[in-house]
Short mmCIF file of C-alpha atoms and ligand atoms in Angstrom, two decimals:
data_model
loop_
_atom_site.label_atom_id
_atom_site.label_comp_id
_atom_site.label_asym_id
_atom_site.label_seq_id
_atom_site.Cartn_x
_atom_site.Cartn_y
_atom_site.Cartn_z
CA MET A 2 -26.80 -22.67 -10.44
CA SER A 3 -24.24 -19.85 -10.16
CA ALA A 4 -21.32 -20.30 -7.75
CA LYS A 5 -21.62 -18.73 -4.30
CA ILE A 6 -18.97 -16.17 -3.47
CA VAL A 7 -18.53 -14.56 -0.04
CA VAL A 8 -16.35 -11.47 0.45
CA ALA A 9 -15.05 -10.95 3.99
CA GLY A 10 -14.53 -7.23 4.75
CA ALA A 11 -15.33 -4.14 2.71
CA GLY A 12 -11.72 -3.62 1.60
CA HIS A 13 -11.55 -1.62 -1.64
CA GLY A 14 -10.40 -4.48 -3.88
CA GLY A 15 -12.97 -6.81 -2.33
CA ILE A 16 -15.87 -4.44 -3.04
CA ALA A 17 -14.61 -3.93 -6.61
CA ALA A 18 -14.28 -7.71 -7.14
CA ALA A 19 -17.75 -8.27 -5.64
CA ALA A 20 -19.27 -5.75 -8.11
CA LEU A 21 -17.49 -7.28 -11.13
CA LEU A 22 -18.41 -10.85 -10.18
CA ALA A 23 -22.06 -9.98 -9.48
CA ARG A 24 -22.20 -8.37 -12.94
CA LYS A 25 -21.03 -11.71 -14.36
CA GLY A 26 -23.93 -13.48 -12.65
CA TYR A 27 -22.25 -14.90 -9.53
CA ASP A 28 -24.16 -15.00 -6.27
CA VAL A 29 -22.09 -12.59 -4.13
CA THR A 30 -22.47 -11.64 -0.45
CA LEU A 31 -20.17 -9.10 1.23
CA VAL A 32 -19.82 -9.09 5.02
CA GLU A 33 -18.47 -5.99 6.79
CA GLN A 34 -17.99 -5.60 10.55
CA HIS A 35 -18.87 -1.87 10.70
CA GLU A 36 -21.92 0.10 9.69
CA GLU A 37 -21.67 1.68 6.25
CA ALA A 38 -21.45 5.23 7.64
CA ALA A 39 -18.36 4.32 9.70
CA LEU A 40 -16.32 3.12 6.70
CA GLY A 41 -13.36 5.04 5.26
CA TYR A 42 -10.82 7.29 6.93
CA ASP A 43 -11.67 10.91 7.71
CA TRP A 44 -9.18 12.36 5.20
CA ARG A 45 -8.25 12.34 1.52
CA ASP A 46 -5.80 9.93 -0.06
CA CYS A 47 -4.28 9.58 -3.47
CA ILE A 48 -5.47 7.21 -6.15
CA GLN A 49 -4.55 6.59 -9.77
CA LEU A 50 -7.75 6.56 -11.79
CA TYR A 51 -6.54 4.08 -14.39
CA CYS A 52 -7.46 1.33 -11.91
CA PHE A 53 -11.10 2.03 -12.78
CA GLU A 54 -10.35 1.86 -16.50
CA GLU A 55 -8.60 -1.48 -16.00
CA THR A 56 -11.53 -2.99 -14.11
CA GLY A 57 -14.26 -1.44 -16.27
CA LEU A 58 -15.91 0.01 -13.14
CA GLU A 59 -17.28 3.55 -13.30
CA PRO A 60 -14.74 6.02 -11.84
CA PRO A 61 -15.73 8.59 -9.21
CA PRO A 62 -16.99 11.83 -10.81
CA GLU A 63 -14.43 14.58 -11.45
CA SER A 64 -16.21 16.83 -8.94
CA GLU A 65 -14.97 14.47 -6.18
CA LEU A 66 -11.32 14.59 -7.27
CA GLU A 67 -8.71 17.15 -6.36
CA PRO A 68 -5.21 17.70 -7.74
CA LEU A 69 -2.28 16.22 -5.89
CA TYR A 70 1.00 18.08 -5.51
CA ASN A 71 4.28 16.22 -5.57
CA LEU A 72 6.45 15.91 -2.47
CA ALA A 73 9.61 17.78 -1.53
CA TYR A 74 11.91 15.53 0.53
CA PHE A 75 14.06 16.51 3.52
CA ASN A 76 16.93 14.56 5.07
CA PRO A 77 16.81 13.85 8.84
CA ARG A 78 18.71 16.97 9.93
CA LYS A 79 16.92 19.08 7.33
CA THR A 80 20.03 20.43 5.59
CA VAL A 81 18.88 19.36 2.11
CA CYS A 82 15.48 19.76 0.48
CA ILE A 83 14.96 17.84 -2.75
CA PRO A 84 12.13 19.66 -4.54
CA PRO A 85 9.60 17.85 -6.74
CA ARG A 86 10.41 17.68 -10.46
CA ARG A 87 6.90 18.81 -11.34
CA GLU A 88 4.60 20.69 -9.01
CA ARG A 89 1.48 18.59 -9.67
CA SER A 90 1.19 14.86 -10.09
CA SER A 91 0.05 13.93 -13.60
CA VAL A 92 -1.23 10.47 -12.62
CA SER A 93 -2.59 10.64 -9.06
CA MET A 94 -5.57 12.51 -7.63
CA PHE A 95 -6.81 13.14 -4.12
CA ILE A 96 -10.16 11.71 -3.08
CA GLU A 97 -12.02 11.63 0.23
CA ARG A 98 -11.73 8.08 1.61
CA LYS A 99 -15.32 8.02 2.84
CA TYR A 100 -16.55 9.04 -0.59
CA LEU A 101 -14.42 6.38 -2.33
CA VAL A 102 -15.83 3.54 -0.18
CA ARG A 103 -19.39 4.84 -0.65
CA HIS A 104 -18.85 5.00 -4.42
CA LEU A 105 -17.56 1.40 -4.58
CA LEU A 106 -20.36 0.13 -2.33
CA ARG A 107 -22.95 1.85 -4.51
CA LEU A 108 -21.53 0.10 -7.60
CA ALA A 109 -21.55 -3.24 -5.75
CA GLY A 110 -25.14 -2.77 -4.50
CA GLU A 111 -26.36 -1.77 -7.98
CA SER A 112 -24.60 -4.83 -9.44
CA GLY A 113 -26.58 -7.17 -7.20
CA VAL A 114 -24.11 -7.81 -4.34
CA ARG A 115 -25.85 -8.56 -1.01
CA LEU A 116 -24.25 -6.17 1.48
CA ARG A 117 -24.30 -7.22 5.14
CA PHE A 118 -23.01 -4.54 7.51
CA SER A 119 -22.36 -4.86 11.25
CA CYS A 120 -21.49 -8.54 10.78
CA ARG A 121 -18.04 -9.66 11.99
CA ALA A 122 -16.13 -12.29 10.04
CA GLU A 123 -14.37 -14.67 12.43
CA SER A 124 -12.59 -17.40 10.48
CA ALA A 125 -12.51 -19.54 7.39
CA VAL A 126 -14.49 -22.78 7.51
CA MET A 127 -12.35 -25.68 6.25
CA ASN A 128 -13.09 -29.06 4.74
CA GLY A 129 -9.64 -30.68 4.72
CA THR A 130 -7.35 -28.25 2.92
CA ARG A 131 -10.21 -26.47 1.16
CA VAL A 132 -11.98 -23.31 2.34
CA VAL A 133 -15.74 -23.95 2.14
CA GLY A 134 -17.27 -21.08 4.06
CA LEU A 135 -16.96 -18.08 6.36
CA LYS A 136 -17.75 -18.24 10.05
CA THR A 137 -19.27 -14.94 11.15
CA ALA A 138 -20.59 -13.73 14.50
CA ASP A 139 -24.08 -14.38 13.05
CA GLY A 140 -23.45 -17.92 11.77
CA VAL A 141 -21.70 -19.76 8.93
CA LEU A 142 -21.96 -18.65 5.28
CA PRO A 143 -21.08 -21.61 3.04
CA CYS A 144 -19.42 -20.68 -0.26
CA ASP A 145 -17.54 -21.99 -3.29
CA LEU A 146 -15.02 -19.15 -3.06
CA LEU A 147 -14.13 -16.93 -0.11
CA ILE A 148 -12.54 -13.58 -1.02
CA ASP A 149 -10.62 -12.08 1.88
CA ALA A 150 -10.72 -8.27 1.81
CA ALA A 151 -10.51 -7.74 5.57
CA GLY A 152 -7.25 -5.76 5.60
CA MET A 153 -3.77 -6.47 6.89
CA ASP A 154 -4.97 -7.99 10.19
CA SER A 155 -7.59 -10.17 8.52
CA PRO A 156 -8.87 -12.77 11.01
CA VAL A 157 -9.74 -14.96 8.02
CA ARG A 158 -6.16 -15.13 6.73
CA ARG A 159 -4.96 -15.64 10.30
CA SER A 160 -7.32 -18.62 10.73
CA LEU A 161 -5.98 -20.58 7.74
CA PRO A 162 -4.11 -23.78 8.62
CA ASP A 163 -0.45 -24.23 7.61
CA SER A 164 -1.52 -26.63 4.88
CA CYS A 165 -2.92 -23.64 2.90
CA GLY A 166 0.62 -22.26 2.55
CA ILE A 167 -0.35 -18.63 3.24
CA GLN A 168 1.61 -16.44 5.66
CA ARG A 169 -0.67 -15.54 8.55
CA GLU A 170 1.08 -12.66 10.33
CA ILE A 171 2.63 -9.38 9.16
CA SER A 172 5.48 -8.58 11.56
CA ARG A 173 5.73 -5.28 13.46
CA SER A 174 8.99 -4.47 11.68
CA ASP A 175 7.11 -4.80 8.36
CA THR A 176 4.45 -2.33 9.50
CA LEU A 177 4.33 1.46 9.37
CA TYR A 178 2.33 2.66 12.37
CA THR A 179 0.64 5.95 11.50
CA TYR A 180 -1.02 8.99 13.01
CA ARG A 181 -2.89 11.19 10.53
CA ALA A 182 -4.61 14.47 11.35
CA LEU A 183 -5.92 17.60 9.63
CA PHE A 184 -5.18 20.74 11.61
CA GLU A 185 -6.30 24.34 11.29
CA ASP A 186 -4.16 26.63 9.07
CA THR A 187 -3.09 29.66 11.16
CA GLY A 188 -2.57 31.69 7.97
CA GLU A 189 1.06 32.48 8.82
CA SER A 190 3.47 32.50 5.90
CA ALA A 191 6.67 30.47 5.57
CA ASP A 192 8.90 29.80 2.61
CA MET A 193 8.28 26.04 2.45
CA PRO A 194 7.18 23.74 -0.38
CA ILE A 195 3.45 22.88 -0.36
CA TYR A 196 4.01 19.18 0.45
CA CYS A 197 7.03 18.43 2.66
CA ALA A 198 8.11 14.86 3.48
CA TYR A 199 10.75 13.91 6.06
CA PHE A 200 12.80 10.75 6.58
CA TYR A 201 13.86 9.81 10.15
CA HIS A 202 12.11 12.94 11.37
CA CYS A 203 13.04 13.71 15.02
CA GLY A 204 15.27 10.63 15.05
CA ASN A 205 12.38 8.28 14.46
CA LYS A 206 12.70 5.48 11.92
CA GLY A 207 9.92 6.25 9.46
CA PHE A 208 8.37 8.83 7.22
CA ASN A 209 6.42 11.99 8.14
CA TRP A 210 4.80 14.77 6.15
CA VAL A 211 3.17 18.21 6.37
CA PHE A 212 0.88 19.29 3.50
CA ARG A 213 -0.59 22.78 3.25
CA ASP A 214 -3.52 22.30 0.95
CA GLY A 215 -5.53 25.48 1.21
CA THR A 216 -8.12 24.19 3.70
CA TYR A 217 -6.22 22.09 6.22
CA ILE A 218 -2.70 21.35 7.30
CA ASP A 219 -2.46 17.63 6.74
CA VAL A 220 0.05 15.84 9.00
CA LEU A 221 1.21 12.25 8.82
CA VAL A 222 3.54 10.71 11.38
CA GLY A 223 4.65 7.25 10.26
CA SER A 224 6.87 5.11 12.44
CA VAL A 225 8.21 1.65 11.62
CA GLY A 226 7.54 -1.02 14.29
CA GLY A 227 5.33 1.07 16.61
CA ILE A 228 4.15 4.56 17.51
CA THR A 229 3.49 6.39 20.80
CA PRO A 230 1.74 9.69 21.62
CA GLN A 231 5.21 11.02 22.54
CA ILE A 232 6.54 10.31 19.04
CA VAL A 233 3.54 12.20 17.61
CA GLU A 234 3.98 15.14 20.02
CA ASN A 235 7.69 15.45 19.19
CA ALA A 236 6.95 15.46 15.47
CA LEU A 237 4.16 18.05 15.82
CA SER A 238 6.23 20.45 17.88
CA ASP A 239 9.17 20.22 15.48
CA PHE A 240 6.80 20.77 12.55
CA ARG A 241 5.30 23.83 14.25
CA ALA A 242 8.77 25.41 14.45
CA ASP A 243 9.38 24.98 10.69
CA HIS A 244 5.78 25.34 9.50
CA PRO A 245 4.26 28.18 11.57
CA TYR A 246 0.98 27.76 9.65
CA LEU A 247 0.40 24.42 11.44
CA GLY A 248 -2.26 25.29 14.02
CA GLN A 249 -3.17 23.62 17.31
CA ASN A 250 -6.82 22.97 16.48
CA LEU A 251 -7.49 19.45 15.27
CA LEU A 252 -10.24 19.67 12.65
CA ARG A 253 -10.44 16.11 11.25
CA GLY A 254 -8.77 12.72 11.53
CA GLY A 255 -6.47 12.41 14.52
CA ALA A 256 -6.48 8.63 14.14
CA TYR A 257 -3.87 5.92 14.58
CA SER A 258 -3.73 3.17 11.95
CA LYS A 259 -1.29 0.93 10.11
CA ILE A 260 0.15 0.33 6.64
CA PRO A 261 1.91 -2.91 5.68
CA LEU A 262 5.43 -2.05 4.54
CA ARG A 263 6.74 -5.15 2.80
CA ARG A 264 6.45 -6.94 -0.47
CA THR A 265 3.20 -8.75 -1.30
CA LEU A 266 2.76 -12.17 0.32
CA PRO A 267 4.39 -14.86 -1.86
CA GLN A 268 1.10 -16.77 -1.93
CA PHE A 269 -2.37 -15.34 -1.43
CA VAL A 270 -4.68 -18.04 -2.83
CA CYS A 271 -5.50 -21.62 -1.86
CA ASP A 272 -8.33 -24.00 -2.67
CA GLY A 273 -11.55 -22.00 -2.31
CA TYR A 274 -9.80 -18.82 -1.05
CA ALA A 275 -8.28 -15.64 -2.51
CA ALA A 276 -7.01 -12.59 -0.61
CA ILE A 277 -7.06 -9.10 -2.13
CA GLY A 278 -5.75 -5.69 -1.02
CA ASP A 279 -3.99 -5.24 2.32
CA SER A 280 -4.89 -8.79 3.40
CA ALA A 281 -2.46 -9.96 0.68
CA VAL A 282 -0.20 -6.89 1.19
CA MET A 283 -0.84 -5.51 -2.28
CA ILE A 284 1.22 -2.37 -1.93
CA GLU A 285 4.39 -0.86 -3.35
CA PRO A 286 6.69 -1.05 -0.31
CA LEU A 287 7.96 2.54 -0.65
CA SER A 288 5.25 4.53 -2.40
CA GLY A 289 2.18 2.69 -1.07
CA SER A 290 -0.58 2.87 -3.71
CA GLY A 291 -2.61 0.21 -1.87
CA LEU A 292 -5.90 1.65 -3.16
CA THR A 293 -4.90 1.55 -6.82
CA MET A 294 -3.31 -1.87 -6.54
CA SER A 295 -6.21 -3.48 -4.74
CA ILE A 296 -8.89 -2.07 -7.07
CA ARG A 297 -6.84 -2.99 -10.15
CA SER A 298 -6.41 -6.55 -8.83
CA ALA A 299 -10.18 -7.06 -8.79
CA ALA A 300 -10.01 -7.37 -12.59
CA TYR A 301 -7.35 -10.13 -12.38
CA LEU A 302 -9.37 -11.99 -9.77
CA CYS A 303 -12.58 -11.72 -11.79
CA SER A 304 -10.90 -13.13 -14.95
CA ALA A 305 -9.39 -16.05 -13.01
CA VAL A 306 -12.74 -16.82 -11.34
CA GLU A 307 -14.58 -16.77 -14.68
CA ALA A 308 -12.13 -19.30 -16.14
CA ALA A 309 -12.24 -21.54 -13.03
CA LYS A 310 -14.52 -24.50 -12.41
CA THR A 311 -13.67 -25.53 -8.84
CA PHE A 312 -11.71 -22.46 -7.60
CA SER A 313 -8.72 -24.65 -6.84
CA ARG A 314 -5.29 -23.22 -6.05
CA ALA A 315 -4.13 -24.28 -9.53
CA GLU A 316 -6.98 -22.39 -11.22
CA LEU A 317 -6.56 -19.32 -9.04
CA TRP A 318 -2.84 -19.17 -9.95
CA ALA A 319 -4.01 -17.13 -13.00
CA TYR A 320 -4.95 -14.37 -10.50
CA GLU A 321 -1.61 -14.45 -8.66
CA GLU A 322 0.28 -14.64 -11.94
CA ALA A 323 -1.52 -11.65 -13.47
CA TYR A 324 -0.95 -9.63 -10.29
CA PHE A 325 2.78 -10.41 -10.09
CA ARG A 326 3.33 -10.11 -13.86
CA ARG A 327 2.02 -6.54 -13.64
CA SER A 328 3.55 -5.44 -10.33
CA LEU A 329 6.65 -7.53 -9.65
CA HIS A 330 9.25 -5.14 -11.02
CA THR A 331 7.95 -2.19 -8.97
CA ILE A 332 7.47 -4.29 -5.82
CA LEU A 333 11.03 -5.66 -5.92
CA HIS A 334 12.60 -2.33 -6.78
CA ASP A 335 10.65 -0.48 -4.06
CA ASP A 336 11.39 -3.19 -1.50
CA ALA A 337 15.14 -3.00 -2.14
CA LEU A 338 15.12 0.80 -1.90
CA LYS A 339 12.99 0.74 1.27
CA ASP A 340 15.35 -1.74 2.91
CA VAL A 341 18.43 0.29 2.08
CA MET A 342 16.82 3.45 3.48
CA MET A 343 15.72 1.67 6.66
CA GLN A 344 19.03 -0.10 7.22
CA MET A 345 21.37 2.82 6.60
CA GLY A 346 20.22 4.81 9.65
CA GLU A 347 19.86 8.51 10.26
CA LYS A 348 23.50 9.62 9.96
CA ASN A 349 24.13 7.72 6.75
CA MET A 350 20.90 9.07 5.29
CA ASP A 351 22.12 12.63 6.03
CA ALA A 352 25.42 11.84 4.32
CA MET A 353 23.66 10.35 1.29
CA PHE A 354 21.52 13.49 0.81
CA GLU A 355 24.39 15.89 1.47
CA LYS A 356 26.85 14.04 -0.80
CA LYS A 357 24.26 13.82 -3.61
CA VAL A 358 24.04 10.03 -3.56
CA ILE A 359 20.28 10.33 -2.99
CA THR A 360 18.99 12.97 -5.40
CA THR A 361 15.76 13.90 -7.12
CA LYS A 362 16.47 11.12 -9.63
CA GLU A 363 16.37 8.39 -6.95
CA LEU A 364 13.21 9.84 -5.42
CA ASN A 365 11.36 11.15 -8.48
CA GLY A 366 12.95 9.17 -11.33
CA GLY A 367 15.19 10.39 -14.15
CA LYS A 368 18.21 9.37 -16.18
CA GLN A 369 21.56 9.40 -14.33
CA THR A 370 24.44 11.26 -16.00
CA ALA A 371 28.19 10.55 -15.73
CA SER A 372 28.47 13.50 -13.31
CA ASP A 373 25.66 12.06 -11.13
CA MET A 374 27.49 8.73 -10.99
CA TRP A 375 30.75 10.48 -10.07
CA HIS A 376 29.09 12.23 -7.10
CA LYS A 377 27.56 8.92 -6.01
CA ALA A 378 30.87 7.03 -6.21
CA ILE A 379 32.67 9.69 -4.16
CA GLY A 380 29.78 9.90 -1.70
CA VAL A 381 29.73 6.16 -1.07
CA LEU A 382 33.52 5.79 -0.92
CA THR A 383 33.72 8.53 1.72
CA THR A 384 30.90 6.97 3.79
CA PRO A 385 32.06 3.37 4.36
CA SER A 386 29.36 2.67 6.98
CA VAL A 387 26.73 2.73 4.25
CA ALA A 388 28.46 0.04 2.19
CA PRO A 389 26.69 -3.07 3.67
CA ALA A 390 23.23 -1.66 2.91
CA LEU A 391 24.23 -0.56 -0.59
CA LEU A 392 25.97 -3.84 -1.41
CA ARG A 393 22.81 -5.73 -0.46
CA MET A 394 20.85 -3.47 -2.78
CA VAL A 395 23.30 -4.07 -5.64
CA ARG A 396 23.08 -7.83 -5.09
CA ARG A 397 19.29 -7.65 -5.15
CA GLY A 398 19.38 -5.54 -8.32
CA ARG A 399 21.42 -8.30 -9.98
CA ILE A 400 18.98 -11.10 -9.13
CA GLU A 401 15.81 -9.07 -9.79
CA PRO A 402 15.57 -9.96 -13.53
CA ARG A 403 15.92 -13.66 -12.66
CA VAL A 404 13.04 -13.50 -10.14
CA ILE A 405 10.85 -11.74 -12.73
CA ARG A 406 11.78 -14.12 -15.57
CA SER A 407 11.14 -17.26 -13.52
CA LEU A 408 7.50 -16.40 -12.67
CA PRO A 409 5.64 -19.38 -14.25
CA HIS A 410 2.90 -18.52 -16.77
CA GLU A 411 0.99 -21.75 -16.16
CA TYR A 412 0.45 -23.45 -12.81
CA ASP A 413 2.98 -26.16 -12.07
CA ALA A 414 3.30 -26.89 -8.34
CA ALA A 415 7.07 -27.48 -8.39
CA ARG A 416 7.86 -24.43 -10.56
CA VAL A 417 5.57 -22.17 -8.54
CA ALA A 418 7.21 -23.35 -5.29
CA GLU A 419 10.65 -22.70 -6.77
CA TRP A 420 9.60 -19.21 -7.87
CA GLN A 421 8.19 -18.47 -4.39
CA ARG A 422 11.50 -19.49 -2.79
CA ALA A 423 13.39 -17.12 -5.11
CA TYR A 424 10.91 -14.30 -4.36
CA VAL A 425 11.18 -14.82 -0.58
CA ARG A 426 15.01 -14.98 -0.71
CA TYR A 427 15.27 -11.80 -2.85
C1 FAD B 503 -2.62 7.07 7.11
C2 FAD B 503 -2.79 6.26 5.86
C3 FAD B 503 -2.64 6.86 4.64
C4 FAD B 503 -2.76 6.11 3.47
N1 FAD B 503 -2.66 6.77 2.27
C5 FAD B 503 -2.87 6.08 1.13
C6 FAD B 503 -2.85 6.75 -0.13
O1 FAD B 503 -2.70 7.98 -0.22
N2 FAD B 503 -3.06 6.01 -1.24
C7 FAD B 503 -3.25 4.65 -1.19
O2 FAD B 503 -3.41 4.02 -2.24
N3 FAD B 503 -3.28 4.00 -0.01
C8 FAD B 503 -3.09 4.68 1.14
N4 FAD B 503 -3.14 4.01 2.34
C9 FAD B 503 -3.24 2.53 2.34
C10 FAD B 503 -4.63 2.09 2.07
O3 FAD B 503 -5.47 2.51 3.14
C11 FAD B 503 -4.73 0.57 1.94
O4 FAD B 503 -3.63 0.02 1.26
C12 FAD B 503 -5.99 0.27 1.17
O5 FAD B 503 -7.09 0.69 1.95
C13 FAD B 503 -6.15 -1.20 0.83
O6 FAD B 503 -6.56 -1.92 1.94
P1 FAD B 503 -7.90 -2.76 1.88
O7 FAD B 503 -8.95 -1.96 1.19
O8 FAD B 503 -7.55 -4.09 1.35
O9 FAD B 503 -8.23 -2.95 3.41
P2 FAD B 503 -8.82 -1.94 4.46
O10 FAD B 503 -8.88 -0.56 3.94
O11 FAD B 503 -8.07 -2.21 5.72
O12 FAD B 503 -10.32 -2.46 4.63
C14 FAD B 503 -10.60 -3.67 5.29
C15 FAD B 503 -12.08 -3.72 5.60
O13 FAD B 503 -12.36 -4.96 6.21
C16 FAD B 503 -13.14 -4.75 7.35
N5 FAD B 503 -12.87 -5.82 8.32
C17 FAD B 503 -11.72 -6.05 9.01
N6 FAD B 503 -11.87 -7.10 9.82
C18 FAD B 503 -13.14 -7.54 9.63
C19 FAD B 503 -13.89 -8.59 10.20
N7 FAD B 503 -13.37 -9.39 11.15
N8 FAD B 503 -15.15 -8.78 9.77
C20 FAD B 503 -15.72 -7.98 8.82
N9 FAD B 503 -15.05 -6.96 8.28
C21 FAD B 503 -13.78 -6.74 8.67
C22 FAD B 503 -12.70 -3.39 7.88
O14 FAD B 503 -13.67 -2.83 8.74
C23 FAD B 503 -12.51 -2.63 6.57
O15 FAD B 503 -13.73 -2.08 6.15
C24 FAD B 503 -3.02 4.73 3.53
C25 FAD B 503 -3.19 4.11 4.77
C26 FAD B 503 -3.07 4.86 5.93
C27 FAD B 503 -3.25 4.18 7.26
#
């Protein structure tokens, strides 16, 4: 008899894993709290299509994809604009979120996954330290493996006892609170890049943007630790002064939501349980990419499940290992850069842009020259208040290779625990 797998939540990685596992003959049920029509945000987001290649799942058709332009970055007081190195992204595409979820659900349904909508997952069902089922509002679903794809606030992850070793809460300071809306384009002209991104916009710790994409003016207000309607209003009125094409009429979106802004949880599996996507915080802490990372991870999870007999923590280590082996360098690098940008504060950030310490090469990549390094040294030496944040980043840069090297290939409880301590301390 094939093993029973239950997926809690129609998170992107969870749907992808459900489809792959059903194709391998597992008995898979996916439980989602909302109706199918309500799933997915009312806007487009960027995705890197290689995640479909890596999983072997059929990608969305080209007709559903649109080109993505690269960002121009502004410092808080808007005295410096760092333009993109190339106008269009060569790796990422825009896709409607509702379409993407529908596409994945269609693949899952066609692969034999039982899809149960309007059914709320409540908690994991435990037998000692092992997860043996999912408690839903409609009753208990027993299973051999529970895949948690219920997002960053997953009630399933939150219900796990300490003995599972998985962090339950994502703190407010590790969360970007967002408002996203598509407004009418007034048609007015202004000499601004197509996609403009702002750090500490209007004095608020976070990241905002205005995109003029031909149909809508796409606005994101992202604020670390919390957001209020006043923060959104301030950002919109400042944007309207610089981007006169940003109209008053809200056409789509207009929703508040959240993005985890920290490195992936140090452990996201235990006996009978594996988290995927935002429930495990599978994102790059600066650039995001949660969609790509969660869909890509479905392939790692599927391989580990196929090789497993009892879905124990030791067997599921192959999933964690494959995920970290592939993503660790980017996660650590992004996390260090995010921390330095958050800690330095508005005034230091202005100084770093104006003194060419933060340049297109930090934000878009590129080889540093001797002249670049000279500007950076002078910039830092003449801004002593930025030193603590930068020194921490240098220290982290020095230990990064050690954290990557010490990731155990095979499961060994003591070595995995030691690696986790190094990863958490980083
Ligand atoms: C404004 C904004 C812009 C973003 N832009 C991008 C971008 O451009 N590119 C990118 O890659 N990522 C982007 N992200 C991040 C991206 O949305 C996530 O990283 C990605 O969706 C992965 O999360 P997930 O699929 O695991 O979980 P989610 O998308 O949160 O899905 C979780 C699912 O679980 C369901 N669920 C939750 N609780 C329960 C329950 N109790 N019972 C049953 N079901 C439940 C939910 O209804 C939902 O369907 C953006 C996020 C925001 C907020």
